[in-house]
GROMACS .gro file of C-alpha atoms in nm:
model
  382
    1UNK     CA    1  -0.942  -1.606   4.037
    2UNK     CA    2  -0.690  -1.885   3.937
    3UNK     CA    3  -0.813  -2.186   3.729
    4UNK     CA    4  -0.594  -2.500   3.787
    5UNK     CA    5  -0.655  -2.649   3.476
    6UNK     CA    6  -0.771  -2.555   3.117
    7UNK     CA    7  -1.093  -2.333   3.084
    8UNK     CA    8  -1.325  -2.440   2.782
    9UNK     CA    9  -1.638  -2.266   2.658
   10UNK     CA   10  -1.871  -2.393   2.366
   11UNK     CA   11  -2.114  -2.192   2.192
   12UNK     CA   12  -2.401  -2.440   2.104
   13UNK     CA   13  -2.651  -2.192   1.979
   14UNK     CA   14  -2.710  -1.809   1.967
   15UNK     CA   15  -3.075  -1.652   1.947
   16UNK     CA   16  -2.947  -1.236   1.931
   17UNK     CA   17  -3.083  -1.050   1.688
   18UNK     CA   18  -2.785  -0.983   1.444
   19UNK     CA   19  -2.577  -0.941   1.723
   20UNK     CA   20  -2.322  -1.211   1.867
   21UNK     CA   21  -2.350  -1.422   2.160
   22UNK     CA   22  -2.122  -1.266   2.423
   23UNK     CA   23  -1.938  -1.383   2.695
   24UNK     CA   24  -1.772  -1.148   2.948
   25UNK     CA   25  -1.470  -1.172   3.181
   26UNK     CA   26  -1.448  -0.873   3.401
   27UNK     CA   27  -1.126  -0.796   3.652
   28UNK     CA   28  -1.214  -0.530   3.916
   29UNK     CA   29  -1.202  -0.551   4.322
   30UNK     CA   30  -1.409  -0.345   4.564
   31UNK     CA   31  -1.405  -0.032   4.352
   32UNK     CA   32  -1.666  -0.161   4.069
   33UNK     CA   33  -1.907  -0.266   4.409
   34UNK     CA   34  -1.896   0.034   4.601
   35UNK     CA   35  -1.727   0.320   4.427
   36UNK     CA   36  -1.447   0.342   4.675
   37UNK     CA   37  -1.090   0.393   4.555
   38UNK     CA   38  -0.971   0.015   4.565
   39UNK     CA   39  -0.715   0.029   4.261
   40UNK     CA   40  -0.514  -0.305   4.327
   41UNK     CA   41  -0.650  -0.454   4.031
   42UNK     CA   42  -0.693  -0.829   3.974
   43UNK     CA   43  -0.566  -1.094   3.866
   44UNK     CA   44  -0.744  -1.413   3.661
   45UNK     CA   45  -0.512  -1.664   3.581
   46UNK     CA   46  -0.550  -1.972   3.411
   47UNK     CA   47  -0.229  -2.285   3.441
   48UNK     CA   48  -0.401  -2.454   3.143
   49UNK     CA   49  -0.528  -2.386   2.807
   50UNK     CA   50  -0.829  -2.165   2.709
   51UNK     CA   51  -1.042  -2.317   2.440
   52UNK     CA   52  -1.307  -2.154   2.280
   53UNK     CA   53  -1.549  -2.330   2.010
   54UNK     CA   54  -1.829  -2.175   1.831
   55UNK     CA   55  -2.071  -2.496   1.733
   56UNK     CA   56  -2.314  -2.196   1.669
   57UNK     CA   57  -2.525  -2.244   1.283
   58UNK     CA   58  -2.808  -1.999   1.130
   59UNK     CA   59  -3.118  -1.932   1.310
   60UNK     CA   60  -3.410  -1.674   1.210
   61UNK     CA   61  -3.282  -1.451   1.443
   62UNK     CA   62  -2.954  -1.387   1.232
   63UNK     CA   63  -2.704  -1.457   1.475
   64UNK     CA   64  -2.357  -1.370   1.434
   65UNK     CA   65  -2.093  -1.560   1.591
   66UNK     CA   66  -1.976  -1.479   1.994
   67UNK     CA   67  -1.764  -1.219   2.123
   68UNK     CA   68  -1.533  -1.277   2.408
   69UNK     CA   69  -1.480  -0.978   2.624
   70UNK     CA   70  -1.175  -0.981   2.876
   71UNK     CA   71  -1.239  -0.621   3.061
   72UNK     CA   72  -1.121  -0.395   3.323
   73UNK     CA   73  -1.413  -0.343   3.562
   74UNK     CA   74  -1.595   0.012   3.515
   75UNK     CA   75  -1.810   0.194   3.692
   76UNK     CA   76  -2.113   0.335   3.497
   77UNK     CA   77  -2.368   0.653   3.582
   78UNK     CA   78  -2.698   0.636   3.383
   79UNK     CA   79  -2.613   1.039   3.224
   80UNK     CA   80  -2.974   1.032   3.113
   81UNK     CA   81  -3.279   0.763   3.048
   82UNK     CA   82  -3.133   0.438   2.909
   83UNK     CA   83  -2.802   0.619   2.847
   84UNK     CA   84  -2.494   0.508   3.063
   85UNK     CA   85  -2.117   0.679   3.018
   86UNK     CA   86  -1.819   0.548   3.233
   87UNK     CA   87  -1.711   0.765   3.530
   88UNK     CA   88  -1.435   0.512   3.638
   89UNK     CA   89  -1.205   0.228   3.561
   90UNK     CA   90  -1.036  -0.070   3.738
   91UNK     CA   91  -0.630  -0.005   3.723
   92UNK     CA   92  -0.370  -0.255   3.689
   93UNK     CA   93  -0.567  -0.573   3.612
   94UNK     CA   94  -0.390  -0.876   3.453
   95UNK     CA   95  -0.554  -1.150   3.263
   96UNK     CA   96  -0.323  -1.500   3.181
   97UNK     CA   97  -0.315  -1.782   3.036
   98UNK     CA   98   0.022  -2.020   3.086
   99UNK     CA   99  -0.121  -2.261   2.780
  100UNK     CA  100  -0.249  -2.171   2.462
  101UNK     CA  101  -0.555  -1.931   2.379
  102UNK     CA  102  -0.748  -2.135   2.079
  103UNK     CA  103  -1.066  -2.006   1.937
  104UNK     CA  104  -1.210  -2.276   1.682
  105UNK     CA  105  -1.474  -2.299   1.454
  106UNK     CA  106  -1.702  -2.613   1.281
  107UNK     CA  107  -1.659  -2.713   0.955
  108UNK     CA  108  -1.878  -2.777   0.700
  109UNK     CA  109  -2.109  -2.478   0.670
  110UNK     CA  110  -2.111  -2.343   0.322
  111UNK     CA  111  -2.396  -2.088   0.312
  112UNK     CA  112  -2.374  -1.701   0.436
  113UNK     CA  113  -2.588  -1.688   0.692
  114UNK     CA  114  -2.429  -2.002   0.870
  115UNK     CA  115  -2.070  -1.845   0.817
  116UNK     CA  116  -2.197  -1.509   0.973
  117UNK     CA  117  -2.301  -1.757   1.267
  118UNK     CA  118  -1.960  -1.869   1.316
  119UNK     CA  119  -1.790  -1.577   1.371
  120UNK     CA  120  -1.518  -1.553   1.637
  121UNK     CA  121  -1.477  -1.226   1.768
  122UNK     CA  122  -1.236  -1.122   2.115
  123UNK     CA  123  -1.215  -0.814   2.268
  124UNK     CA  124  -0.986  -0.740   2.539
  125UNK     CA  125  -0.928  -0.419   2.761
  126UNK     CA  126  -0.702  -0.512   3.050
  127UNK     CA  127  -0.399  -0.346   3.146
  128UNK     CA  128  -0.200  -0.671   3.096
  129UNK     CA  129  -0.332  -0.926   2.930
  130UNK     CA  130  -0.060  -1.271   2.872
  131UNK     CA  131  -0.082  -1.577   2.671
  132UNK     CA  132   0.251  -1.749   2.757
  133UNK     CA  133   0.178  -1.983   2.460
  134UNK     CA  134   0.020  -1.884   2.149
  135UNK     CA  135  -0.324  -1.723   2.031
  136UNK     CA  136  -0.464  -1.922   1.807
  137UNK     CA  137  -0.746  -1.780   1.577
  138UNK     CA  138  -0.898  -2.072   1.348
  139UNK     CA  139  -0.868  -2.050   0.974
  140UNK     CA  140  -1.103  -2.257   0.889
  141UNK     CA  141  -1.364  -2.000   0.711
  142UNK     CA  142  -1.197  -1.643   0.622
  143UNK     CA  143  -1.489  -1.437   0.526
  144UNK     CA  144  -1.803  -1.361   0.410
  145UNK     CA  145  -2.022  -1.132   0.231
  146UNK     CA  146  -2.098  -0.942   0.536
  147UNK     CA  147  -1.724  -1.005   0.698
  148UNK     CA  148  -1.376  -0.945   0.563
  149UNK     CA  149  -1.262  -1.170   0.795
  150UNK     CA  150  -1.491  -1.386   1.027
  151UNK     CA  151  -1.199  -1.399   1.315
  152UNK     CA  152  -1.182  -1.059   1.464
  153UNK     CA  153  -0.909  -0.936   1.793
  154UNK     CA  154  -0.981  -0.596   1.932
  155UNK     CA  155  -0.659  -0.530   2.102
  156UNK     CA  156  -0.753  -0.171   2.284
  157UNK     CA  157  -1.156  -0.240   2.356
  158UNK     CA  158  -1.341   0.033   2.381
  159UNK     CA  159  -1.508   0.070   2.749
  160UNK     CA  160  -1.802   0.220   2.699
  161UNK     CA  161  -1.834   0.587   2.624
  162UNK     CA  162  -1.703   0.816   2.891
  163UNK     CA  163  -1.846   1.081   3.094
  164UNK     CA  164  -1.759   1.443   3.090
  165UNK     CA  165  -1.651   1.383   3.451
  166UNK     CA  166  -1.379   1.087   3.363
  167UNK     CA  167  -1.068   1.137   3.507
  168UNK     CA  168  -0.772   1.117   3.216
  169UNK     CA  169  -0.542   0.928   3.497
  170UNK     CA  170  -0.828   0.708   3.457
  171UNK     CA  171  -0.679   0.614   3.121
  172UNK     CA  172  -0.412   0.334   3.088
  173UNK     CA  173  -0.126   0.189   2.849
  174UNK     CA  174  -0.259  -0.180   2.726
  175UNK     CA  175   0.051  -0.441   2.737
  176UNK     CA  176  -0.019  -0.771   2.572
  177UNK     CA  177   0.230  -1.066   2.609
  178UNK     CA  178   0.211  -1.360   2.397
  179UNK     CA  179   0.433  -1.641   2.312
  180UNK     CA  180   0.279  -1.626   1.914
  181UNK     CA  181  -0.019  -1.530   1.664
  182UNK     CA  182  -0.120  -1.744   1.488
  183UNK     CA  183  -0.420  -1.716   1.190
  184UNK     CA  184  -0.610  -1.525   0.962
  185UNK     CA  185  -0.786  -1.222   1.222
  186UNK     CA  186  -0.896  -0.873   1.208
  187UNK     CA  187  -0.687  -0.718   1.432
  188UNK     CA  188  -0.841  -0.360   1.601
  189UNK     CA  189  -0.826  -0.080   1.854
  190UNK     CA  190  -1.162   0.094   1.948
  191UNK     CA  191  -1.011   0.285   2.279
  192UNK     CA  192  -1.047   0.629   2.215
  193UNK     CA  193  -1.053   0.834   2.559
  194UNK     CA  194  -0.713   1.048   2.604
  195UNK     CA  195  -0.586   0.792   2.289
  196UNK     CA  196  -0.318   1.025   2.208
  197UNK     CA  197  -0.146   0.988   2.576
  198UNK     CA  198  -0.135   0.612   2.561
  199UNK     CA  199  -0.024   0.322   2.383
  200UNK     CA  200  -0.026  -0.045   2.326
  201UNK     CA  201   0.223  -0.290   2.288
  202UNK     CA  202   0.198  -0.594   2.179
  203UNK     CA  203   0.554  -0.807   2.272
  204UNK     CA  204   0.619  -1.165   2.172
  205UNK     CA  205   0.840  -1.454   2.345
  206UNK     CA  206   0.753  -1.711   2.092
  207UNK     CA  207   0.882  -2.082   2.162
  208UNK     CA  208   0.772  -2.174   1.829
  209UNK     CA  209   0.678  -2.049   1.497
  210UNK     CA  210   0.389  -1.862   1.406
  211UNK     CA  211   0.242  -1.682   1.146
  212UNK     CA  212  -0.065  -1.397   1.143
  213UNK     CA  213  -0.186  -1.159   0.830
  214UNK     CA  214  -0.526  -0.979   0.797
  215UNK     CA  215  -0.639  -0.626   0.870
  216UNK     CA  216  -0.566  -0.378   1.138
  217UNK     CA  217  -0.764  -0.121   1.170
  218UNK     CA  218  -0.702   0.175   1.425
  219UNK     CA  219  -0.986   0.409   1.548
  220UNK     CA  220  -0.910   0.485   1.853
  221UNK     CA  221  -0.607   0.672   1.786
  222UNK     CA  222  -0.336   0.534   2.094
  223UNK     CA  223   0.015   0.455   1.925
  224UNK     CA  224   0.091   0.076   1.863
  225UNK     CA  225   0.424  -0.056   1.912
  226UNK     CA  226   0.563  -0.460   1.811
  227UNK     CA  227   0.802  -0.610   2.029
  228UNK     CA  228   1.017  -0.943   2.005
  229UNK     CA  229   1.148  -1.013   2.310
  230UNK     CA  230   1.497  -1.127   2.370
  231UNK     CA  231   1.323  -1.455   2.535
  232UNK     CA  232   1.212  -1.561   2.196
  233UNK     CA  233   1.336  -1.879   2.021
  234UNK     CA  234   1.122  -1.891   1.695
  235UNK     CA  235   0.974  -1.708   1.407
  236UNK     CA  236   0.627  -1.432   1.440
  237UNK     CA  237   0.496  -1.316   1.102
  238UNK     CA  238   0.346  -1.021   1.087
  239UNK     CA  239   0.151  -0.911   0.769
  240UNK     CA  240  -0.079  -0.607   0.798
  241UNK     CA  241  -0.287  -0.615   0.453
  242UNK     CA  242  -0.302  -0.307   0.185
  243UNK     CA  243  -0.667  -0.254   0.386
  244UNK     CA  244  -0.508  -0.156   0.695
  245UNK     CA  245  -0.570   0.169   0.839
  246UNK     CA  246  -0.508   0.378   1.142
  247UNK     CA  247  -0.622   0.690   1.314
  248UNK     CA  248  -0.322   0.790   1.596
  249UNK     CA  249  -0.209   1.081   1.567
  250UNK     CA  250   0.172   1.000   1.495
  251UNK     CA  251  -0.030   0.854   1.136
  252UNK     CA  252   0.208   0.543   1.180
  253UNK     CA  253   0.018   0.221   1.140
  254UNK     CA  254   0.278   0.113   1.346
  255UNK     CA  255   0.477   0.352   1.561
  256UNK     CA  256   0.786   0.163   1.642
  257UNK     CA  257   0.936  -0.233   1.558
  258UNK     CA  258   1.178  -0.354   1.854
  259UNK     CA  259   1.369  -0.739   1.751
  260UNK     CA  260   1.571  -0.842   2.066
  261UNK     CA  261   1.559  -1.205   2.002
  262UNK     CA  262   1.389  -1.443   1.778
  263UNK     CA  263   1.307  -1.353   1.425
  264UNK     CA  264   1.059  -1.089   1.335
  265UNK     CA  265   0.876  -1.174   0.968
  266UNK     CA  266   0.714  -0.796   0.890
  267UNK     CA  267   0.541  -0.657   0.595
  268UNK     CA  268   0.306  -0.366   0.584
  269UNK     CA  269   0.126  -0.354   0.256
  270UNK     CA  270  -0.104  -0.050   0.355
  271UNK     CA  271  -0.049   0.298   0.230
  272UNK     CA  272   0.038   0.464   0.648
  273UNK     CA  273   0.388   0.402   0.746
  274UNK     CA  274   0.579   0.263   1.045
  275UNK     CA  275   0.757   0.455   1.278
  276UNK     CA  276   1.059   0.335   1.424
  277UNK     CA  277   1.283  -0.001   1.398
  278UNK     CA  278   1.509  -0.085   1.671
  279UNK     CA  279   1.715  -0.416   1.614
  280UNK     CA  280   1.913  -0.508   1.932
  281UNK     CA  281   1.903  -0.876   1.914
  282UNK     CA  282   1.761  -1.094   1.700
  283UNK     CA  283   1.666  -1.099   1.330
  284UNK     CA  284   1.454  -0.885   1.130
  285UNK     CA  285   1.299  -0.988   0.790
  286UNK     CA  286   1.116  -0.756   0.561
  287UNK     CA  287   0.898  -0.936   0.346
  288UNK     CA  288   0.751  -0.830   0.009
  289UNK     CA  289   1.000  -0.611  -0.123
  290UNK     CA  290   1.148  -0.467   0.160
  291UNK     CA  291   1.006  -0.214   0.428
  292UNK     CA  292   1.024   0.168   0.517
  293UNK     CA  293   1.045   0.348   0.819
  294UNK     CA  294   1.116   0.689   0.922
  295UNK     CA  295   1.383   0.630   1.148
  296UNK     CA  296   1.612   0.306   1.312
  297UNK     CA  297   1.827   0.219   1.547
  298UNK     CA  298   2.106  -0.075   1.484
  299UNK     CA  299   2.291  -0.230   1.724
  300UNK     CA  300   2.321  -0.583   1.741
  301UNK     CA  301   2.175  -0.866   1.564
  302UNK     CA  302   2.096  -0.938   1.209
  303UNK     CA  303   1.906  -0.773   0.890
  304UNK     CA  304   1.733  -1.091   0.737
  305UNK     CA  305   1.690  -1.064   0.375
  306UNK     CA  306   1.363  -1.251   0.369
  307UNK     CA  307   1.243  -1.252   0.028
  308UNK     CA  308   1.506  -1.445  -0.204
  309UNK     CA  309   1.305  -1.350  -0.540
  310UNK     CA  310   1.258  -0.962  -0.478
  311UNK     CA  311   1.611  -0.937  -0.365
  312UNK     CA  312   1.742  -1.133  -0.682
  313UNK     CA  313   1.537  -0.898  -0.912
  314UNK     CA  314   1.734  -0.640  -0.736
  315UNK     CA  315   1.441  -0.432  -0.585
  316UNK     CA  316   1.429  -0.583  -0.209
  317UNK     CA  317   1.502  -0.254  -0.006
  318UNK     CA  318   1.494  -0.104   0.328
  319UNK     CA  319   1.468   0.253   0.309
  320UNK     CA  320   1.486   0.340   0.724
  321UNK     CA  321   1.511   0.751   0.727
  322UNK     CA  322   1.729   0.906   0.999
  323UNK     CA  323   1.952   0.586   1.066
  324UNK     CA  324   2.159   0.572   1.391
  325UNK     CA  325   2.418   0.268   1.544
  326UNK     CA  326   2.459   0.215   1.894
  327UNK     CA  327   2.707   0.000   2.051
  328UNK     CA  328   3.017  -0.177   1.859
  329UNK     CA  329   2.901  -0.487   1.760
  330UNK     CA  330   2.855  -0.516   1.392
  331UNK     CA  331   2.534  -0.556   1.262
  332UNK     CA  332   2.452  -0.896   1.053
  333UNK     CA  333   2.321  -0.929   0.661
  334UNK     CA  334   2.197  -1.247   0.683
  335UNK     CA  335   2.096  -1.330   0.316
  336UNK     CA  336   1.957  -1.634   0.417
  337UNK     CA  337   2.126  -1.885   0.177
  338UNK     CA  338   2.112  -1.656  -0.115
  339UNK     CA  339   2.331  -1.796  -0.396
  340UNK     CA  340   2.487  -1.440  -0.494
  341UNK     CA  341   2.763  -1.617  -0.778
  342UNK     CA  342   2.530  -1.456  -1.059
  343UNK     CA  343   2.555  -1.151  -0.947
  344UNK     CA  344   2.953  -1.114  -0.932
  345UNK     CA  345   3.071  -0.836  -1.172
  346UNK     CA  346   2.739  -0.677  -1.185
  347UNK     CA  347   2.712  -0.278  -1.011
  348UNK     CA  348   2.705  -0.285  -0.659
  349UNK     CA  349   2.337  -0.353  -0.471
  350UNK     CA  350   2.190  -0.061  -0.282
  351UNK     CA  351   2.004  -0.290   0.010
  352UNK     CA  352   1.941   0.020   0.224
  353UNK     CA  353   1.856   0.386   0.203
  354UNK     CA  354   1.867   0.617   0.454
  355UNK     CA  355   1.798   1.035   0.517
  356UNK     CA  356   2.097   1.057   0.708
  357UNK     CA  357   2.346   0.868   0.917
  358UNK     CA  358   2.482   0.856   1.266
  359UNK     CA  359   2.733   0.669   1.464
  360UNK     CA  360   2.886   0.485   1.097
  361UNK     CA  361   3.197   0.444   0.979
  362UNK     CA  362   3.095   0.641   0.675
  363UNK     CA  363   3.443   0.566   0.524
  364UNK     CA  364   3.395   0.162   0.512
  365UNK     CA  365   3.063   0.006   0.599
  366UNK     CA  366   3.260  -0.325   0.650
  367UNK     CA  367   3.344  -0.231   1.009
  368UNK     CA  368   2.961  -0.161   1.077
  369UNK     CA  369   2.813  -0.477   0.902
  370UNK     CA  370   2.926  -0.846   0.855
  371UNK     CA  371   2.742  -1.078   0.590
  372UNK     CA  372   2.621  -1.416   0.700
  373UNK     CA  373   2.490  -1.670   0.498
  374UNK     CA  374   2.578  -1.595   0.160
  375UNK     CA  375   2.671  -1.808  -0.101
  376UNK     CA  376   2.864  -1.771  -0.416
  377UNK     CA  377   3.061  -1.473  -0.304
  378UNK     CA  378   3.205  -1.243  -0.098
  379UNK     CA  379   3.019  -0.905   0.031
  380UNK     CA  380   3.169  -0.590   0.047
  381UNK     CA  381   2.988  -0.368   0.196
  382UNK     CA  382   3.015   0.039   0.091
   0.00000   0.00000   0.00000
């Protein structure tokens, strides 16, 4: 299906029993009709914008917001009375939008149960799904008593629960495109069906800044991997809050960082680490007071020091495990305008830790990295 213009979608009242309104978008072709083995997928594309407003307030059926759901088509088998499992899915399905993806609330609601109504929740479970300009998640209300965050992404959606007789080849990797996130949003993954063979990644060719934080929250176990592509111009912030959990089995929250172009913002305040960072382009920028991982790859590109204040208190580290360079280009410190003249004739600044090293000249670590943007003085890197 291919939508010339924008799409737009109101939500003007909900009557569900503390349960969102929802609103469903499924891709499948003549498999989900007739069982058959039609796995060319399909595609629903929209040239425009998608804009989607929840005008929704408190009613006495305790409503609670709408739900968006962006699906590969399944087929389902009634196991036993009123109980359905999946038996099959729709492969290689793609979802776009060329404009922007904005989800917006209403202001001026104050009490709880008209909050709860204005939750924003989307759920998508397509094989691709692309926003060539930027999701947009509204910030107008944050939470509630009931919600830790009343704007809510499931990444990896959970299609229904499957039946003994599901096919693991049935199972597939999620890739998700955007050009920027943007807002406060729960960010989850509910897929849980052969979880340990399959991933998601989530790449990002931002043409202009933009900034997410909130929870993420992993139960269905597939790996999660970050990408900046080397299309990107701008900035993505990433920060995953001290509530953020995950259940894969690598027990990464996230299992690897790649920064080919743009600049990558990233802090992960929760107590599960990340896996890998590969910098090959681009800038990376720990935030907080640096970042860990158990393993990176340098090559090209820059090391952002992205928090001026940690770094001048002197404990703004990256502590990246079994460290490796690739290639010969050296690898920029970008301090980012730091003003370094108080620090001349103090002891030398350990900025990075590692288990071991590979592919360094271990005998001066001025022919590996070059300092940019640093005022005051002169690095000399050991």
């Amino acid at each position: 299906m291919h939508i010339t213009g924008d799409f737009n979608a109101t939500l003007e009242r909900a009557d569900l029993y503390w349960n969102p309104a929802t609103f469903e978008i499924v891709l499948g072709g003549d498999m989900m009709g007739g069982d058959a083995t039609n796995y060319k997928g399909n595609t629903y594309h929209i040239f425009g914008d998608m804009n989607i407003t929840n005008k929704s307030s408190y009613t006495s059926l305790y409503n609670q917001g709408m739900s968006l759901n962006i699906t590969n088509g399944s087929v389902l088998k009634e196991t036993s009375k009123n109980v359905w499992h999946t038996t099959r899915l729709q492969q290689n399905c793609t979802f776009q939008v060329d404009g922007d993806l904005n989800f917006m609330q209403t202001p001026g609601y104050t009490s709880a149960d008209d909050l709860n109504s204005q939750r924003i929740i989307l759920n998508t479970g397509v094989t691709n799904f692309i926003v060539n300009g930027v999701v947009n998640f509204d910030t107008t209300y944050k939470s509630t008593v009931n919600y830790e965050c009343l704007s809510e992404w499931d990444i990896n959606y959970k299609l229904g629960n499957k039946a003994d007789t599901f096919d693991p080849s049935e199972a597939f990797d999620t890739n998700i495109t955007i050009g920027g996130l943007n807002g406060i949003a729960t960010l989850r993954m509910t897929e849980t069906y052969n979880a340990s063979e399959h991933k998601t990644t989530m790449t990002f060719t931002n043409k202009s800044d933009a900034v997410w934080q909130g929870v993420f929250r992993n139960t269905g176990g597939e790996q999660f991997h970050i990408k900046m592509d080397k299309s990107a111009t701008h900035s993505q912030t990433m920060i995953f809050s001290d509530k953020s959990q995950t259940s894969s089995a690598t027990g990464y929250l996230v299992d690897s960082v790649t920064v080919s172009g743009g600049t990558l913002y990233f802090q992960n305040q929760s107590s599960s680490g990340n896996g890998t960072l590969i910098v090959d382009g681009g800038k990376f920028g720990a935030l907080g007071d640096g970042a860990m991982f158990a393993n990176a790859v340098l090559s090209s590109g820059d090391i952002l020091i992205a928090n001026a204040d940690s770094f001048a208190a002197g404990i703004y580290t990256l502590s990246l495990g079994e460290l490796s360079r690739e290639g010969s280009e050296k690898i920029g410190i970008d301090f980012n305008g730091f003003d370094a003249s108080m620090l001349i004739g103090e002891p030398a600044y350990t900025l990075i830790f590692a288990d071991s090293l590979e592919g360094f000249d271990e005998s001066d670590a001025n022919s590996d990295f070059i300092a940019k943007n640093l005022l005051g003085a002169l690095a000399d890197f050991a």
